Tab-separated table of C-alpha atoms in Angstrom:
chain	number	residue	atom	x	y	z
A	1090	MET	CA	0.000	0.000	0.000
A	1091	ARG	CA	1.353	3.395	-1.032
A	1092	VAL	CA	1.080	5.890	1.840
A	1093	ALA	CA	1.826	9.541	1.085
A	1094	PHE	CA	2.095	12.007	3.956
A	1095	ALA	CA	1.292	15.664	4.594
A	1096	GLY	CA	2.434	17.452	7.754
A	1097	THR	CA	4.789	20.106	9.074
A	1098	PRO	CA	5.709	20.316	12.815
A	1099	GLU	CA	7.218	17.793	15.215
A	1100	PHE	CA	3.784	16.348	16.031
A	1101	ALA	CA	3.529	15.263	12.387
A	1102	ALA	CA	7.157	14.126	12.177
A	1103	VAL	CA	6.546	11.636	15.001
A	1104	ALA	CA	3.733	10.063	12.965
A	1105	LEU	CA	5.810	10.039	9.786
A	1106	ARG	CA	8.653	8.258	11.562
A	1107	ALA	CA	6.237	5.670	12.956
A	1108	ILE	CA	4.786	5.072	9.486
A	1109	HIS	CA	8.240	4.674	7.977
A	1110	ALA	CA	9.385	2.361	10.785
A	1111	ALA	CA	6.342	0.153	10.162
A	1112	GLY	CA	7.497	-0.448	6.593
A	1113	PHE	CA	5.355	2.057	4.713
A	1114	GLU	CA	7.804	3.901	2.441
A	1115	PRO	CA	6.093	7.169	1.477
A	1116	PRO	CA	6.271	7.893	-2.264
A	1117	LEU	CA	5.831	11.609	-1.502
A	1118	VAL	CA	5.789	13.947	1.496
A	1119	LEU	CA	4.028	17.313	1.498
A	1120	THR	CA	5.125	19.949	3.980
A	1121	GLN	CA	5.091	23.724	4.295
A	1122	PRO	CA	7.870	25.846	2.769
A	1123	ASP	CA	11.048	26.450	4.765
A	1124	ARG	CA	10.632	29.336	7.236
A	1125	PRO	CA	13.087	31.777	8.845
A	1126	ALA	CA	13.891	30.656	12.392
A	1127	GLY	CA	16.368	31.274	15.198
A	1128	ARG	CA	18.313	34.395	16.046
A	1129	GLY	CA	19.864	34.511	12.588
A	1130	MET	CA	16.452	34.040	10.965
A	1131	LYS	CA	17.910	31.537	8.519
A	1132	LEU	CA	15.582	29.385	6.458
A	1133	GLN	CA	14.879	26.141	8.290
A	1134	ALA	CA	13.246	22.986	7.006
A	1135	SER	CA	10.227	21.671	8.903
A	1136	PRO	CA	10.669	18.613	11.141
A	1137	VAL	CA	8.696	16.594	8.584
A	1138	LYS	CA	10.987	17.633	5.736
A	1139	GLN	CA	14.052	16.828	7.826
A	1140	ALA	CA	12.710	13.332	8.507
A	1141	ALA	CA	11.858	12.722	4.842
A	1142	GLN	CA	15.301	13.851	3.735
A	1143	GLU	CA	16.923	11.277	6.011
A	1144	TRP	CA	15.363	8.543	3.870
A	1145	GLY	CA	15.616	10.284	0.484
A	1146	VAL	CA	11.825	10.549	0.189
A	1147	PRO	CA	10.640	13.145	-2.381
A	1148	VAL	CA	9.310	16.321	-0.747
A	1149	ALA	CA	6.907	18.924	-2.176
A	1150	GLN	CA	6.481	22.297	-0.442
A	1151	PRO	CA	3.625	24.202	-2.097
A	1152	ARG	CA	2.534	27.516	-0.636
A	1153	SER	CA	-1.046	26.555	-1.482
A	1154	LEU	CA	-2.957	23.601	-2.906
A	1155	ARG	CA	-5.778	25.676	-4.389
A	1156	LEU	CA	-5.659	25.551	-8.179
A	1157	ASP	CA	-7.649	28.808	-8.292
A	1158	GLY	CA	-5.783	30.480	-5.429
A	1159	LYS	CA	-2.884	32.895	-4.998
A	1160	TYR	CA	-0.201	30.364	-5.990
A	1161	PRO	CA	-1.741	28.227	-8.759
A	1162	GLU	CA	1.701	27.247	-10.058
A	1163	ASP	CA	2.506	25.680	-6.665
A	1164	ALA	CA	-0.806	23.837	-6.618
A	1165	ARG	CA	-0.351	22.490	-10.158
A	1166	ALA	CA	3.156	21.259	-9.355
A	1167	ALA	CA	1.876	19.553	-6.189
A	1168	GLN	CA	-0.978	18.004	-8.153
A	1169	GLN	CA	1.451	16.560	-10.692
A	1170	ALA	CA	3.687	15.232	-7.919
A	1171	LEU	CA	0.760	13.570	-6.115
A	1172	GLN	CA	-0.584	12.062	-9.330
A	1173	ALA	CA	2.865	10.666	-10.116
A	1174	ALA	CA	3.174	9.268	-6.573
A	1175	ALA	CA	-0.181	7.499	-7.004
A	1176	PRO	CA	-0.853	7.050	-3.278
A	1177	ASP	CA	-3.516	4.659	-2.053
A	1178	VAL	CA	-3.979	6.868	0.996
A	1179	LEU	CA	-2.720	10.254	2.223
A	1180	VAL	CA	-2.045	10.596	5.953
A	1181	VAL	CA	-2.364	14.185	7.195
A	1182	ALA	CA	-1.136	15.556	10.536
A	1183	ALA	CA	-0.890	19.262	11.412
A	1184	TYR	CA	-0.128	20.158	7.800
A	1185	GLY	CA	-1.299	23.761	7.992
A	1186	LEU	CA	-2.788	24.031	4.491
A	1187	ILE	CA	-6.386	23.481	3.476
A	1188	LEU	CA	-6.850	20.373	1.323
A	1189	PRO	CA	-9.185	21.116	-1.596
A	1190	ALA	CA	-11.451	18.508	-3.134
A	1191	TRP	CA	-8.925	17.388	-5.740
A	1192	VAL	CA	-6.511	16.316	-2.972
A	1193	LEU	CA	-9.196	14.600	-0.870
A	1194	THR	CA	-10.394	12.487	-3.790
A	1195	LEU	CA	-7.032	11.682	-5.405
A	1196	PRO	CA	-5.970	8.742	-3.186
A	1197	ARG	CA	-8.013	5.570	-3.672
A	1198	LEU	CA	-8.682	5.345	0.088
A	1199	GLY	CA	-8.951	9.071	0.706
A	1200	CYS	CA	-7.141	11.120	3.348
A	1201	LEU	CA	-6.726	10.155	7.015
A	1202	ASN	CA	-6.169	12.911	9.560
A	1203	ILE	CA	-4.501	12.564	12.975
A	1204	HIS	CA	-6.238	15.114	15.200
A	1205	ALA	CA	-5.157	15.822	18.793
A	1206	SER	CA	-8.567	16.023	20.466
A	1207	LEU	CA	-11.685	13.996	21.158
A	1208	LEU	CA	-13.745	15.233	18.229
A	1209	PRO	CA	-16.030	17.082	17.874
A	1210	ARG	CA	-14.504	18.914	20.846
A	1211	TRP	CA	-11.681	21.235	19.816
A	1212	ARG	CA	-11.842	21.229	16.079
A	1213	GLY	CA	-9.282	23.609	14.625
A	1214	ALA	CA	-5.704	24.776	14.999
A	1215	ALA	CA	-4.787	24.531	18.701
A	1216	PRO	CA	-6.631	21.615	20.328
A	1217	ILE	CA	-3.924	20.750	22.872
A	1218	HIS	CA	-3.578	24.313	24.151
A	1219	ARG	CA	-7.310	24.899	24.404
A	1220	ALA	CA	-8.028	21.630	26.201
A	1221	ILE	CA	-5.581	22.536	28.978
A	1222	GLU	CA	-6.737	26.154	29.101
A	1223	ALA	CA	-10.366	25.077	29.453
A	1224	GLY	CA	-9.590	22.671	32.277
A	1225	ASP	CA	-10.683	19.553	30.381
A	1226	ALA	CA	-10.277	16.332	32.320
A	1227	GLU	CA	-9.188	14.378	29.250
A	1228	THR	CA	-8.132	14.645	25.642
A	1229	GLY	CA	-6.876	12.146	23.096
A	1230	ILE	CA	-6.394	11.354	19.432
A	1231	THR	CA	-9.095	11.011	16.811
A	1232	LEU	CA	-8.298	9.432	13.451
A	1233	MET	CA	-10.657	10.960	10.936
A	1234	GLN	CA	-11.610	10.397	7.301
A	1235	MET	CA	-11.163	13.885	5.919
A	1236	ASP	CA	-13.851	15.780	4.072
A	1237	GLU	CA	-14.043	19.408	2.934
A	1238	GLY	CA	-15.152	20.708	6.356
A	1239	LEU	CA	-12.946	21.857	9.234
A	1240	ASP	CA	-12.288	18.606	11.127
A	1241	THR	CA	-15.820	17.407	10.374
A	1242	GLY	CA	-15.106	14.009	8.818
A	1243	ASP	CA	-16.175	10.598	10.093
A	1244	MET	CA	-14.199	9.124	12.988
A	1245	LEU	CA	-12.177	5.981	12.310
A	1246	ALA	CA	-10.537	5.500	15.709
A	1247	LEU	CA	-10.387	7.310	19.039
A	1248	GLU	CA	-8.211	6.939	22.137
A	1249	ARG	CA	-8.433	8.938	25.371
A	1250	LEU	CA	-5.741	10.385	27.623
A	1251	ALA	CA	-6.277	11.969	31.046
A	1252	ILE	CA	-4.948	15.499	31.432
A	1253	GLN	CA	-2.835	15.602	34.577
A	1254	ALA	CA	-2.268	18.642	36.792
A	1255	GLN	CA	1.378	18.834	35.707
A	1256	HIS	CA	0.679	18.638	31.971
A	1257	THR	CA	1.835	21.522	29.818
A	1258	THR	CA	1.146	21.816	26.114
A	1259	ALA	CA	4.731	20.677	25.529
A	1260	SER	CA	4.463	17.493	27.607
A	1261	LEU	CA	0.931	16.647	26.485
A	1262	HIS	CA	1.973	17.226	22.868
A	1263	ASP	CA	4.688	14.574	23.158
A	1264	GLU	CA	2.342	11.966	24.613
A	1265	LEU	CA	-0.345	12.640	22.011
A	1266	ALA	CA	2.167	12.615	19.163
A	1267	ALA	CA	3.343	9.132	20.174
A	1268	MET	CA	-0.257	7.989	20.511
A	1269	GLY	CA	-1.122	9.353	17.069
A	1270	GLY	CA	1.809	7.592	15.447
A	1271	ARG	CA	0.863	4.283	17.010
A	1272	MET	CA	-2.809	4.655	16.072
A	1273	VAL	CA	-2.220	5.588	12.446
A	1274	VAL	CA	0.133	2.645	11.937
A	1275	ALA	CA	-2.537	0.293	13.308
A	1276	ALA	CA	-5.115	1.877	10.986
A	1277	LEU	CA	-2.867	1.509	7.949
A	1278	GLN	CA	-2.190	-2.125	8.753
A	1279	GLN	CA	-5.923	-2.722	9.005
A	1280	LEU	CA	-6.499	-0.933	5.700
A	1281	ARG	CA	-4.311	-3.530	4.043
A	1282	VAL	CA	-6.957	-6.086	4.941
A	1283	GLY	CA	-10.160	-4.098	4.502
A	1284	PRO	CA	-11.941	-0.806	5.102
A	1285	LEU	CA	-12.046	0.923	8.471
A	1286	ALA	CA	-15.345	1.342	10.282
A	1287	ALA	CA	-16.436	4.977	10.103
A	1288	THR	CA	-18.611	6.743	12.692
A	1289	PRO	CA	-20.122	10.197	12.090
A	1290	GLN	CA	-19.137	12.803	14.654
A	1291	PRO	CA	-21.777	13.728	17.244
A	1292	SER	CA	-23.760	16.842	16.416
A	1293	GLU	CA	-23.482	18.066	20.024
A	1294	GLY	CA	-20.436	19.215	21.973
A	1295	ILE	CA	-18.740	20.990	19.066
A	1296	THR	CA	-16.047	23.506	20.094
A	1297	TYR	CA	-13.326	25.278	18.131
A	1298	ALA	CA	-9.673	25.568	19.120
A	1299	HIS	CA	-8.763	28.931	17.670
A	1300	LYS	CA	-5.121	29.651	16.854
A	1301	ILE	CA	-3.006	30.888	19.763
A	1302	GLU	CA	-2.164	34.576	19.417
A	1303	LYS	CA	0.743	36.435	21.025
A	1304	SER	CA	-1.774	38.937	22.375
A	1305	GLU	CA	-3.064	36.224	24.734
A	1306	ALA	CA	0.256	36.151	26.583
A	1307	ALA	CA	-0.473	39.092	28.910
A	1308	LEU	CA	-1.223	37.855	32.428
A	1309	ASP	CA	-4.528	39.206	33.757
A	1310	TRP	CA	-4.308	39.178	37.545
A	1311	THR	CA	-8.068	39.874	37.845
A	1312	LEU	CA	-8.808	36.327	36.678
A	1313	PRO	CA	-9.085	33.468	39.177
A	1314	ALA	CA	-5.753	31.905	40.104
A	1315	GLU	CA	-6.903	28.540	38.750
A	1316	VAL	CA	-7.635	30.054	35.326
A	1317	ILE	CA	-4.243	31.778	35.213
A	1318	SER	CA	-2.512	28.553	36.250
A	1319	ARG	CA	-4.156	26.665	33.388
A	1320	ARG	CA	-3.087	29.358	30.935
A	1321	ILE	CA	0.495	29.142	32.139
A	1322	ARG	CA	0.508	25.423	31.382
A	1323	ALA	CA	-1.455	25.813	28.136
A	1324	PHE	CA	0.859	28.495	26.740
A	1325	ASP	CA	4.065	26.543	27.453
A	1326	PRO	CA	6.111	26.659	25.242
A	1327	PHE	CA	4.285	29.314	23.152
A	1328	PRO	CA	3.587	32.150	23.644
A	1329	GLY	CA	4.190	31.971	27.400
A	1330	VAL	CA	2.367	34.098	29.975
A	1331	SER	CA	3.938	37.458	30.823
A	1332	PHE	CA	3.522	40.057	33.562
A	1333	ASP	CA	5.175	43.445	34.073
A	1334	CYS	CA	7.527	43.879	37.028
A	1335	ALA	CA	9.556	47.062	37.484
A	1336	GLY	CA	9.368	47.819	33.773
A	1337	GLU	CA	10.375	44.314	32.648
A	1338	SER	CA	8.146	41.858	30.838
A	1339	VAL	CA	8.657	38.641	32.798
A	1340	LYS	CA	7.399	35.250	31.660
A	1341	VAL	CA	6.092	32.831	34.245
A	1342	TRP	CA	6.415	29.122	33.460
A	1343	GLN	CA	5.422	27.429	36.719
A	1344	ALA	CA	3.054	28.493	39.491
A	1345	THR	CA	0.996	26.926	42.258
A	1346	VAL	CA	-2.565	27.937	43.127
A	1347	LEU	CA	-3.096	29.041	46.746
A	1348	SER	CA	-6.812	29.136	47.478
A	1349	GLY	CA	-6.596	30.370	51.072
A	1350	LEU	CA	-4.898	33.712	50.396
A	1351	HIS	CA	-6.597	36.901	49.250
A	1352	GLY	CA	-5.763	40.474	48.320
A	1353	GLN	CA	-6.293	43.020	45.601
A	1354	PRO	CA	-5.670	41.426	42.172
A	1355	GLY	CA	-2.030	41.919	41.231
A	1356	GLN	CA	-0.906	42.754	44.796
A	1357	VAL	CA	2.354	41.115	45.886
A	1358	LEU	CA	1.632	39.293	49.143
A	1359	ASP	CA	5.068	37.780	49.727
A	1360	ALA	CA	8.450	38.180	48.042
A	1361	SER	CA	11.052	36.518	50.217
A	1362	GLY	CA	13.433	33.613	49.705
A	1363	ASP	CA	11.753	31.284	47.257
A	1364	ARG	CA	8.270	32.694	47.830
A	1365	PHE	CA	6.701	35.136	45.383
A	1366	ILE	CA	2.958	35.179	45.991
A	1367	VAL	CA	0.573	37.410	44.050
A	1368	ALA	CA	-3.151	37.882	44.685
A	1369	CYS	CA	-5.551	37.133	41.834
A	1370	GLY	CA	-9.238	37.712	41.214
A	1371	GLN	CA	-9.861	34.592	43.285
A	1372	GLY	CA	-7.084	33.080	45.401
A	1373	ALA	CA	-3.401	33.687	44.761
A	1374	LEU	CA	-0.504	32.306	42.762
A	1375	ALA	CA	2.889	31.279	44.095
A	1376	LEU	CA	5.245	31.828	41.165
A	1377	GLN	CA	7.962	29.176	40.977
A	1378	GLN	CA	9.767	29.528	37.647
A	1379	VAL	CA	10.137	32.706	35.608
A	1380	GLN	CA	12.202	34.112	32.758
A	1381	ARG	CA	13.530	37.632	32.383
A	1382	PRO	CA	13.981	39.210	28.917
A	1383	GLY	CA	16.973	37.653	27.177
A	1384	GLY	CA	17.486	35.144	29.980
A	1385	ARG	CA	16.660	31.538	30.667
A	1386	ARG	CA	13.971	29.976	32.776
A	1387	GLY	CA	15.038	29.957	36.393
A	1388	PRO	CA	13.785	29.541	39.972
A	1389	ILE	CA	11.922	32.395	41.593
A	1390	ALA	CA	14.579	32.777	44.305
A	1391	ALA	CA	17.132	33.927	41.705
A	1392	PHE	CA	14.617	36.394	40.270
A	1393	LEU	CA	13.916	37.931	43.674
A	1394	GLN	CA	17.572	38.568	44.491
A	1395	GLY	CA	18.207	42.309	44.431
A	1396	ARG	CA	14.505	43.137	44.287
A	1397	PRO	CA	13.565	44.464	47.739
A	1398	GLY	CA	10.326	46.198	48.540
A	1399	LEU	CA	8.011	44.217	46.277
A	1400	VAL	CA	5.554	43.248	49.026
A	1401	GLY	CA	2.446	45.383	48.807
A	1402	GLN	CA	3.166	46.613	45.301
A	1403	SER	CA	0.675	46.071	42.481
A	1404	LEU	CA	1.635	44.256	39.294
A	1405	LEU	CA	-1.478	45.479	37.509
A	1406	LEU	CA	-0.632	47.654	34.535
A	1407	ALA	CA	-2.141	51.152	34.608
A	1408	ASP	CA	-4.952	51.775	32.135
């Protein structure tokens, strides 16, 4: 069975490596164009492209797949490459481009998507982040037969994973990526024998995981401490949660909720030793790991050194 692949970030690369390790040699890999990255802003290949290049697998990097879109020459070249690859199935994971009808219908067995949520909850771009931010008790992987809607296709397989109190987007991402790779390999092996059972998604419980924006990074001390704590974990590693302290924008990466303490939102209740406690709209947060501009993540005790007189001050920004 000829299994082509479309994906871009590390989440997708994990699945591609699992597919390759299971003996499915992709005739073609689609991924997004190289992007500037790092301090030097040099062009960098996506994790999926890097994996494909290790095995000498052909890679196509169209800017769009829409034949009537802004880059029709890219779409036509990708169409020719896919037709020449003649895949039986196209596995898609966090690709980042919309698949038009000609792509969805080209493989004999259609397109299978690895989605990091329990559909129909958290359709869209950032399901891992939004599940943690919302305080969901569980998440998982849904394998889906793709159609022209946004994550609306029939479900082919589903596995659940409990969201633990220590989970960040980074750690949950790694567990879900491994789960997705294992599940898609099992599905492909079953497809060799016969079709997969498809179940329509429920019509109730639909939510959308909108893309994470940098503007969401500002810490709002008027929110309940529990909500802020979830955002800290949800926005790790991107974009982080930041607060202003003495004119510096400081990112907080770890914090503990203290329900028994109260004060005006943003008021520093303690700033001694390894204790930096700030009142929130409900309860308080004990900040444990922060990062100053240009620095690395470090313990709160190091941050507090040389910062006397913080107790009683407000970290709320003036309107």
